[in-house]
PDB file of C-alpha atoms in Angstrom:
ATOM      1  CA  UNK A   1      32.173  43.106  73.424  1.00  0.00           C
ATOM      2  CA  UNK A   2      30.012  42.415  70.768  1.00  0.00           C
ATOM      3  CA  UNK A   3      26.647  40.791  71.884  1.00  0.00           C
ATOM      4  CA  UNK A   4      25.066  39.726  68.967  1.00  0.00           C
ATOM      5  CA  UNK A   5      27.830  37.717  65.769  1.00  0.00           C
ATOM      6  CA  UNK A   6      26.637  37.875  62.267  1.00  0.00           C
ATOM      7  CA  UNK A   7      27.828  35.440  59.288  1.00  0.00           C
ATOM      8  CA  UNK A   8      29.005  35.220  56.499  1.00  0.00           C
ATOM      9  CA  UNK A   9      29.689  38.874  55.757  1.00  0.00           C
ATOM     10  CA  UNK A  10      28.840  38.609  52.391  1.00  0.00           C
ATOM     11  CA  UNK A  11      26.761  35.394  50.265  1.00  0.00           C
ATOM     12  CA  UNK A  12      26.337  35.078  47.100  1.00  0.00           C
ATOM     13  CA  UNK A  13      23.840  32.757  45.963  1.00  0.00           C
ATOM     14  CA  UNK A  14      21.982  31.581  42.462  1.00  0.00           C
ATOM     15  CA  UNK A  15      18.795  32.661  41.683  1.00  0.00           C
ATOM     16  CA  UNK A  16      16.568  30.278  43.315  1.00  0.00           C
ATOM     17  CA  UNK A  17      18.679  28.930  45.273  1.00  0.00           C
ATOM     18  CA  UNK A  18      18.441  29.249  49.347  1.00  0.00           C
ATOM     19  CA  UNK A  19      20.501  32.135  51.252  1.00  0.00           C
ATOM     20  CA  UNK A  20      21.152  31.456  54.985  1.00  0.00           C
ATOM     21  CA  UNK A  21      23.026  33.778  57.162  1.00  0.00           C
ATOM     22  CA  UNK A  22      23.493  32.920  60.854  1.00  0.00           C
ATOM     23  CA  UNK A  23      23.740  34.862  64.307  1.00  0.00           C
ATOM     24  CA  UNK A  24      24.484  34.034  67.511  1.00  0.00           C
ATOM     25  CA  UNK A  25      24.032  35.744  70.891  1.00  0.00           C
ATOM     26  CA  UNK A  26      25.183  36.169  74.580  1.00  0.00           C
ATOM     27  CA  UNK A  27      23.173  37.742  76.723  1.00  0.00           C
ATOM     28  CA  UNK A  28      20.260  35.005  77.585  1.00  0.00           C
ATOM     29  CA  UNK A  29      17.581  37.687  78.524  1.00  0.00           C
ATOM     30  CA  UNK A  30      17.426  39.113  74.958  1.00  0.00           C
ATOM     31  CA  UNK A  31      13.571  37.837  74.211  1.00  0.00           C
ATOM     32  CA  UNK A  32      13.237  39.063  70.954  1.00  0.00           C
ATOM     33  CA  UNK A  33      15.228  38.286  67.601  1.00  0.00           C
ATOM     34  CA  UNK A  34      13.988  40.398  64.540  1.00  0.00           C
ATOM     35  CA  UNK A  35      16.141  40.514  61.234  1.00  0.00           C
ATOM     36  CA  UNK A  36      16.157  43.563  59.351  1.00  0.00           C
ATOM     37  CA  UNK A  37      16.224  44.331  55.819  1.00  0.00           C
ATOM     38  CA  UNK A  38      18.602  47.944  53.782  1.00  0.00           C
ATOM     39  CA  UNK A  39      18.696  48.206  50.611  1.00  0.00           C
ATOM     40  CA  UNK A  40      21.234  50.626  49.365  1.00  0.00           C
ATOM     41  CA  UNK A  41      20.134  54.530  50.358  1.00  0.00           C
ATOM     42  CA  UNK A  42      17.320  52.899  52.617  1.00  0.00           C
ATOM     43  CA  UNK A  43      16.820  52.740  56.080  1.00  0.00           C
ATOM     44  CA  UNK A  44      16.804  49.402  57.771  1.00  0.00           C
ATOM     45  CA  UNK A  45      13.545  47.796  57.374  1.00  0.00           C
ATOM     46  CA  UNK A  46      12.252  44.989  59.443  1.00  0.00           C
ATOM     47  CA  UNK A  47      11.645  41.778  57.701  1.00  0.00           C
ATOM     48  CA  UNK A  48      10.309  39.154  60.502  1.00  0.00           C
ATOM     49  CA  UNK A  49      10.920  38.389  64.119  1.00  0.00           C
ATOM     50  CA  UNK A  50      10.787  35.562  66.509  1.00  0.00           C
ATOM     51  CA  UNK A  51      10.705  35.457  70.387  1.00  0.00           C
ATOM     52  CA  UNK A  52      12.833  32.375  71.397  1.00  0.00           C
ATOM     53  CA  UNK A  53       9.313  30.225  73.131  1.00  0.00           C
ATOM     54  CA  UNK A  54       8.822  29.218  69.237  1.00  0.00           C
ATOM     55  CA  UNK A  55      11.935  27.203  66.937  1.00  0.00           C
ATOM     56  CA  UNK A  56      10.848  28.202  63.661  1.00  0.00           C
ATOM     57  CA  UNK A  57       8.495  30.924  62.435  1.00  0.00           C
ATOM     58  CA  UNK A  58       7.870  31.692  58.686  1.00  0.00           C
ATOM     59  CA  UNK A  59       6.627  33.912  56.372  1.00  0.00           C
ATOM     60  CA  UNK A  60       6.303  33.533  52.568  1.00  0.00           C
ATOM     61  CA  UNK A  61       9.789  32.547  51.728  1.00  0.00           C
ATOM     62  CA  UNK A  62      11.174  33.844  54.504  1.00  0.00           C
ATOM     63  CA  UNK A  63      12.207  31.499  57.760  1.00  0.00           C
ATOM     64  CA  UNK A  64      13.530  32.127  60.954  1.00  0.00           C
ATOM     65  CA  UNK A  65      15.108  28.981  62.613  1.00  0.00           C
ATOM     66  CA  UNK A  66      15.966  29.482  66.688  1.00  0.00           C
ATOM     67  CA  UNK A  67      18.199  27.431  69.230  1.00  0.00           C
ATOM     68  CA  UNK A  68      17.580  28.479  72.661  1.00  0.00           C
ATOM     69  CA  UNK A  69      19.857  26.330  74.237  1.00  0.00           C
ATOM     70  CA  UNK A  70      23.155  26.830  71.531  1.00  0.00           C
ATOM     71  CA  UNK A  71      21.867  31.121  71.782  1.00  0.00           C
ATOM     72  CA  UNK A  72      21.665  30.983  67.737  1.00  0.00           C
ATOM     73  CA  UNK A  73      19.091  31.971  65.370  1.00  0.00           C
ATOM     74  CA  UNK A  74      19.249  31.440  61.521  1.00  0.00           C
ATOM     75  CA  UNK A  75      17.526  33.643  58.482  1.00  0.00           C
ATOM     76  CA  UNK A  76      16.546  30.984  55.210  1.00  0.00           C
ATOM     77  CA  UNK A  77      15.293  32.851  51.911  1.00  0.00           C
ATOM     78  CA  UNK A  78      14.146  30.172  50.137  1.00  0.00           C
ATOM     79  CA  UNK A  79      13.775  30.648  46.078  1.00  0.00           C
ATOM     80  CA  UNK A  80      15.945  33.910  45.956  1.00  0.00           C
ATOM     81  CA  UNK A  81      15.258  36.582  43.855  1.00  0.00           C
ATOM     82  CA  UNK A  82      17.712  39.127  42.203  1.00  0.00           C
ATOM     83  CA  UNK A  83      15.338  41.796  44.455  1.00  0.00           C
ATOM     84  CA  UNK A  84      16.122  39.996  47.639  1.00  0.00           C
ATOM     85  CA  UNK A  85      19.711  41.547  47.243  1.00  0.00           C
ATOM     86  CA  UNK A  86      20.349  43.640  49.986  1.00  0.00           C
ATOM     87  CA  UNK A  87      22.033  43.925  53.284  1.00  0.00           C
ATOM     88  CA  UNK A  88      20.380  41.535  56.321  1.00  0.00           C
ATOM     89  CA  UNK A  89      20.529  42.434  59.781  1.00  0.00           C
ATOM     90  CA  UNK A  90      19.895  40.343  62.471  1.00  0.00           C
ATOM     91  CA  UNK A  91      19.299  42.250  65.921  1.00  0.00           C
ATOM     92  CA  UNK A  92      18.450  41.710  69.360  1.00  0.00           C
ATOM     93  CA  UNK A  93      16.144  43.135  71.945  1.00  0.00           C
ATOM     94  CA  UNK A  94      15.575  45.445  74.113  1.00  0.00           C
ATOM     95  CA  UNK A  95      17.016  48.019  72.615  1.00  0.00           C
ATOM     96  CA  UNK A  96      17.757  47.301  69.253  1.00  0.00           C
ATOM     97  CA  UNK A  97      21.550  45.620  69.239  1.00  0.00           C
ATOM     98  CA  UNK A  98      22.773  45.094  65.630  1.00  0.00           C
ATOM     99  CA  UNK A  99      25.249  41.949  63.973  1.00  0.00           C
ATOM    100  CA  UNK A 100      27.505  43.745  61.641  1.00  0.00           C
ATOM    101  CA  UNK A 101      25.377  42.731  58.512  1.00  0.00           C
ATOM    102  CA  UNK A 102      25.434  40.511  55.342  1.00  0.00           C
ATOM    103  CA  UNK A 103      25.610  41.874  52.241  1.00  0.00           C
ATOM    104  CA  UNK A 104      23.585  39.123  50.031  1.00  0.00           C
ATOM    105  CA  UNK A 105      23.749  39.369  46.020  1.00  0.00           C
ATOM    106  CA  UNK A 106      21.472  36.934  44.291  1.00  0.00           C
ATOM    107  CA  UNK A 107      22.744  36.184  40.219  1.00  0.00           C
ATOM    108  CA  UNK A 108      20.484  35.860  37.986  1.00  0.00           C
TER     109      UNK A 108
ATOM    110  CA  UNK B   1       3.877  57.477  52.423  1.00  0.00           C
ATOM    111  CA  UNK B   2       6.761  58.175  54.177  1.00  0.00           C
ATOM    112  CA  UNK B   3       6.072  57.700  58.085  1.00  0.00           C
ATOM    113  CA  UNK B   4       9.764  58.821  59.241  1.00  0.00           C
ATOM    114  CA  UNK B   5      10.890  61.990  57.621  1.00  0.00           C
ATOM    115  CA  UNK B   6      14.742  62.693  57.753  1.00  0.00           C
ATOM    116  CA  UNK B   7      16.185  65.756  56.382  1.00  0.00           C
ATOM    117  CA  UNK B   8      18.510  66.575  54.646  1.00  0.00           C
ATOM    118  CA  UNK B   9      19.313  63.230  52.802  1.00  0.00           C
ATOM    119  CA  UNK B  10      22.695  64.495  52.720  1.00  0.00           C
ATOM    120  CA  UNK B  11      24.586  66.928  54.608  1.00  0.00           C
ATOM    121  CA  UNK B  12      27.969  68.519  54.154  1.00  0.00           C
ATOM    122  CA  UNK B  13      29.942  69.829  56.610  1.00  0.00           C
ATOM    123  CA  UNK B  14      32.439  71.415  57.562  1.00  0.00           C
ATOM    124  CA  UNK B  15      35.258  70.259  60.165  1.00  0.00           C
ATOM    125  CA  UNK B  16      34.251  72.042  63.854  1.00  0.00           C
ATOM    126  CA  UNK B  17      30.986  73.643  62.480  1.00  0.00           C
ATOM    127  CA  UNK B  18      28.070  72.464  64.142  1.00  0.00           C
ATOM    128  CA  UNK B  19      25.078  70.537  62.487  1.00  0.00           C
ATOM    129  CA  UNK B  20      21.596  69.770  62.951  1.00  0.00           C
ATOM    130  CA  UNK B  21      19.924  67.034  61.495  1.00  0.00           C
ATOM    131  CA  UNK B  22      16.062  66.791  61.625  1.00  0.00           C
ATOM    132  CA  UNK B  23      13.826  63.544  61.897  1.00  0.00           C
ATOM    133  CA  UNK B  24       9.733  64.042  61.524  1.00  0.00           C
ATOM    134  CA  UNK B  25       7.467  61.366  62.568  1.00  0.00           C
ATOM    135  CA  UNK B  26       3.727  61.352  61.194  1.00  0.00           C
ATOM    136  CA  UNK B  27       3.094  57.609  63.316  1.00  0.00           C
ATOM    137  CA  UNK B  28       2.853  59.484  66.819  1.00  0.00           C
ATOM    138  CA  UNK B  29       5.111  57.058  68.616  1.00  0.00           C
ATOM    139  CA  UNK B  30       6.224  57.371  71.374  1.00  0.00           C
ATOM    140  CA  UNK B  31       9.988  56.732  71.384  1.00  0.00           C
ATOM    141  CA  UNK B  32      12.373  58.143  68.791  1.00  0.00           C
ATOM    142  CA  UNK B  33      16.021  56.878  68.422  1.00  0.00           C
ATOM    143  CA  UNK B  34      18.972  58.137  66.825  1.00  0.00           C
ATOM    144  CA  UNK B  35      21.710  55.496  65.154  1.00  0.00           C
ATOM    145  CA  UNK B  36      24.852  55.973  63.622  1.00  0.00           C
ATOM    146  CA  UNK B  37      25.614  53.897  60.316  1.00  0.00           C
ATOM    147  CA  UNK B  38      29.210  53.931  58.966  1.00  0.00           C
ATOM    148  CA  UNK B  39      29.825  51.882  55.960  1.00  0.00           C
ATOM    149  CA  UNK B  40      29.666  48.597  55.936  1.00  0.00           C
ATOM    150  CA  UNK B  41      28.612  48.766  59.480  1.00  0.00           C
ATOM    151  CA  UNK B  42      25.875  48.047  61.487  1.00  0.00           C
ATOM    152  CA  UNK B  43      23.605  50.623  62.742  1.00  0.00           C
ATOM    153  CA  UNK B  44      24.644  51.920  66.159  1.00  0.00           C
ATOM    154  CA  UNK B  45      22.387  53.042  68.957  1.00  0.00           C
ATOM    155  CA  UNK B  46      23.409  56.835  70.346  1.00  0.00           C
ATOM    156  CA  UNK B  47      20.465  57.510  72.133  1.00  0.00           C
ATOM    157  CA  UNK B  48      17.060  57.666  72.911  1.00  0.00           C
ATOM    158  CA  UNK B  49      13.813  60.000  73.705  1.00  0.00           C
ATOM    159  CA  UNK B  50      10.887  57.988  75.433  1.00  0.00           C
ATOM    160  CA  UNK B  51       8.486  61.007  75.161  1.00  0.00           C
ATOM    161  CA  UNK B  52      10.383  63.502  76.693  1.00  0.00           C
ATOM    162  CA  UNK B  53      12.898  61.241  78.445  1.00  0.00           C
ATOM    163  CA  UNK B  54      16.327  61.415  77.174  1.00  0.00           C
ATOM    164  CA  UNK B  55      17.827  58.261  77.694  1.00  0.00           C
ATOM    165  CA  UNK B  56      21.728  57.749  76.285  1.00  0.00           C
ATOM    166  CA  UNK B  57      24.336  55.375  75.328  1.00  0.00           C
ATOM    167  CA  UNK B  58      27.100  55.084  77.498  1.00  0.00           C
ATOM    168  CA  UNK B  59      29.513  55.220  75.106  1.00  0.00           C
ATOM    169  CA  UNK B  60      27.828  58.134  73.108  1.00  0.00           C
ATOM    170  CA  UNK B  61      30.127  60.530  72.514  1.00  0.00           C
ATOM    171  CA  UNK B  62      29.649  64.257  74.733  1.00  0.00           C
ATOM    172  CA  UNK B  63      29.546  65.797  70.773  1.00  0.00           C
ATOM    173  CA  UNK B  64      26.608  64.724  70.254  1.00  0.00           C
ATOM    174  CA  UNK B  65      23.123  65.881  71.458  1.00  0.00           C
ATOM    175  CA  UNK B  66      19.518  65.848  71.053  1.00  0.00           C
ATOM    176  CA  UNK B  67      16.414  67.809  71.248  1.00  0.00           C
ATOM    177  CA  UNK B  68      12.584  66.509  70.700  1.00  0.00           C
ATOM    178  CA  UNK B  69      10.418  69.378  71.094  1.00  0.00           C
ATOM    179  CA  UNK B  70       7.147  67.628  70.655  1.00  0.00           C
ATOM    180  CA  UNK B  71       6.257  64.355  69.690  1.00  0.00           C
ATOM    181  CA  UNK B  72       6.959  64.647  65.757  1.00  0.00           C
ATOM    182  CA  UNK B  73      10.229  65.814  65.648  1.00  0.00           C
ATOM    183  CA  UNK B  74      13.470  64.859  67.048  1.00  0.00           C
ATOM    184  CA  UNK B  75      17.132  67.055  66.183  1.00  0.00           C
ATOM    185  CA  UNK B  76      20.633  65.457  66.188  1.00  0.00           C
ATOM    186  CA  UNK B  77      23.115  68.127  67.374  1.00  0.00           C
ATOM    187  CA  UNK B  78      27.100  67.902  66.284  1.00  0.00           C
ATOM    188  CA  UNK B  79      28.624  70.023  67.563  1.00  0.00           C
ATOM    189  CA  UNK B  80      31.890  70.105  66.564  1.00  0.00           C
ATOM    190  CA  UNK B  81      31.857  67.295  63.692  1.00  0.00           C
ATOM    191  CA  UNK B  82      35.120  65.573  63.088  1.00  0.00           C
ATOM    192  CA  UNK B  83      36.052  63.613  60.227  1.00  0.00           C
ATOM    193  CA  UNK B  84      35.307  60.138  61.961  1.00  0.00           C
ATOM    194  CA  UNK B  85      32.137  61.412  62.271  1.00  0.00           C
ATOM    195  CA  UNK B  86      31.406  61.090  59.155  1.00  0.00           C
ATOM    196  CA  UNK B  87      28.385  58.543  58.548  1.00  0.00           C
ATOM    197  CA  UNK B  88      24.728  57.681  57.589  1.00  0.00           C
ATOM    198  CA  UNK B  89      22.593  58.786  60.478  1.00  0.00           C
ATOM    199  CA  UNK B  90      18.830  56.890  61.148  1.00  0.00           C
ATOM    200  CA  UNK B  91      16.225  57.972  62.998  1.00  0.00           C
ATOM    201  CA  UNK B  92      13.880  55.461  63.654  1.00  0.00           C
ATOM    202  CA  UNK B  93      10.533  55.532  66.086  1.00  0.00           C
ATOM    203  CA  UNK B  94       8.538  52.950  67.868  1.00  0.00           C
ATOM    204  CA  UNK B  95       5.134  52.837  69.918  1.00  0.00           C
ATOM    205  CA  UNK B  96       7.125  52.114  73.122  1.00  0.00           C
ATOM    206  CA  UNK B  97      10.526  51.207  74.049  1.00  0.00           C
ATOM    207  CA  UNK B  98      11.546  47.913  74.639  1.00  0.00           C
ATOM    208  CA  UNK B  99      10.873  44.238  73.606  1.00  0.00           C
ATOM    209  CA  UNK B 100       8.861  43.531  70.517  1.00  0.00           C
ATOM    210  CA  UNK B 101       7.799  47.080  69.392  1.00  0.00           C
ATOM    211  CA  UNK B 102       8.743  47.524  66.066  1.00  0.00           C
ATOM    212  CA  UNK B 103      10.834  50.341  65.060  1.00  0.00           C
ATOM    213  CA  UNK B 104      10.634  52.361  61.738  1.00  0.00           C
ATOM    214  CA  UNK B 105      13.324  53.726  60.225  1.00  0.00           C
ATOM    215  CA  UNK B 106      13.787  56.636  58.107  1.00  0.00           C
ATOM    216  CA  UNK B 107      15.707  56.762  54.934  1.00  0.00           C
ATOM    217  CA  UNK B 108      18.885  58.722  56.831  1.00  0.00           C
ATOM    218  CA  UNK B 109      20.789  61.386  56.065  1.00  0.00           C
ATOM    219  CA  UNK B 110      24.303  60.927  54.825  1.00  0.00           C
ATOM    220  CA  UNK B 111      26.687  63.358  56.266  1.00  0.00           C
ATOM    221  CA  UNK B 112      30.076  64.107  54.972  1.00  0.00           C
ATOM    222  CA  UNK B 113      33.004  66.334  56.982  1.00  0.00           C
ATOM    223  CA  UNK B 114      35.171  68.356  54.733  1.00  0.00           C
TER     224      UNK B 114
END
């Protein structure tokens, strides 16, 4: 049973343009949502968090976007960059549970 | 300056011959974890050490064990690797277990199984 579902698998987006990848949980007592970042021959690295008492936290052109009451939580990169390609993450608490990934690939 | 220290980067191996991979920690956490990347996977919890508490996944298999014999270092023992065992394997480390502590994750070693 997986507890935490991770989309698209894969995104390809346009320089500039905005990635969004979506997850979506089960277990209501997870209380912390962090996304991670691995770039190839890297470990995971984490790239922002939210505990599900705020909707939206950001940072720089990063934004998390959370709905308690659908158990979802989205990652926006707004004005991606060719370096932002990498594989995302998303994960739930306590200990760490992992969505499969998305492998994001920004064109230039 | 690296903060979690895996070595080797890569490992080869043979089918059946035990392994050891090391993980060194220079951030004095508390906790050090052990996951198991395959490709195109996500990372997958195996266990756990919460100072000297070992603390594992149910569905970890009996192959695999762990030592940490002080709080920088932390061994991943195969013991008789098969070739589904082949992976990436993280070691990451937090200040405590549990909600909100951040863990860090080394850059993994990448073992193979002849």
């Amino acid at each position: 049973q997986q507890q935490v579902k991770q989309s698209p698998q894969s995104l390809i987006v346009q320089k500039g343009g905005i990635s969004i990848i979506n997850c979506a949980y089960e277990n209501t007592a997870f209380d912390y949502f962090p996304w991670y970042q691995q770039f190839p021959g890297k470990g995971p690295a984490l790239l922002i968090a939210i505990r599900p008492d705020v909707s939206e936290k950001k940072e720089g052109r990063f934004t998390i976007s959370f709905n308690k009451s659908a158990k979802q939580f989205s990652l926006h990169i707004m004005d991606s960059q060719p370096g932002d390609s990498a594989t995302y993450f998303c994960a739930a608490s306590n200990q760490i549970i992992f969505g499969k990934g998305t492998r994001l690939h920004i064109l230039p | 300056d690296a903060m979690v220290i895996q070595n080797p980067r890569y490992q080869v191996t043979q089918f059946g011959k035990p392994v050891t991979l090391s993980c060194s920690q220079t951030l004095n956490h508390n906790v050090m974890y052990w996951y198991q990347q395959k490709s195109s996977q996500a990372p997958k919890l195996l266990f756990h050490y919460y100072d000297k508490d070992f603390n594992n996944e149910a569905d970890t298999p009996d192959n695999f064990q762990s030592r940490r014999p002080n709080t920088s270092f932390c061994f991943l023992d195969i013991r008789s690797p098969g070739l589904g065992d082949a992976a990436m394997y993280l070691c990451a480390t937090s200040r405590a277990p549990g909600t909100a502590n951040i863990q860090y994750f080394g850059a993994g070693t990448r073992l193979s199984v002849l």
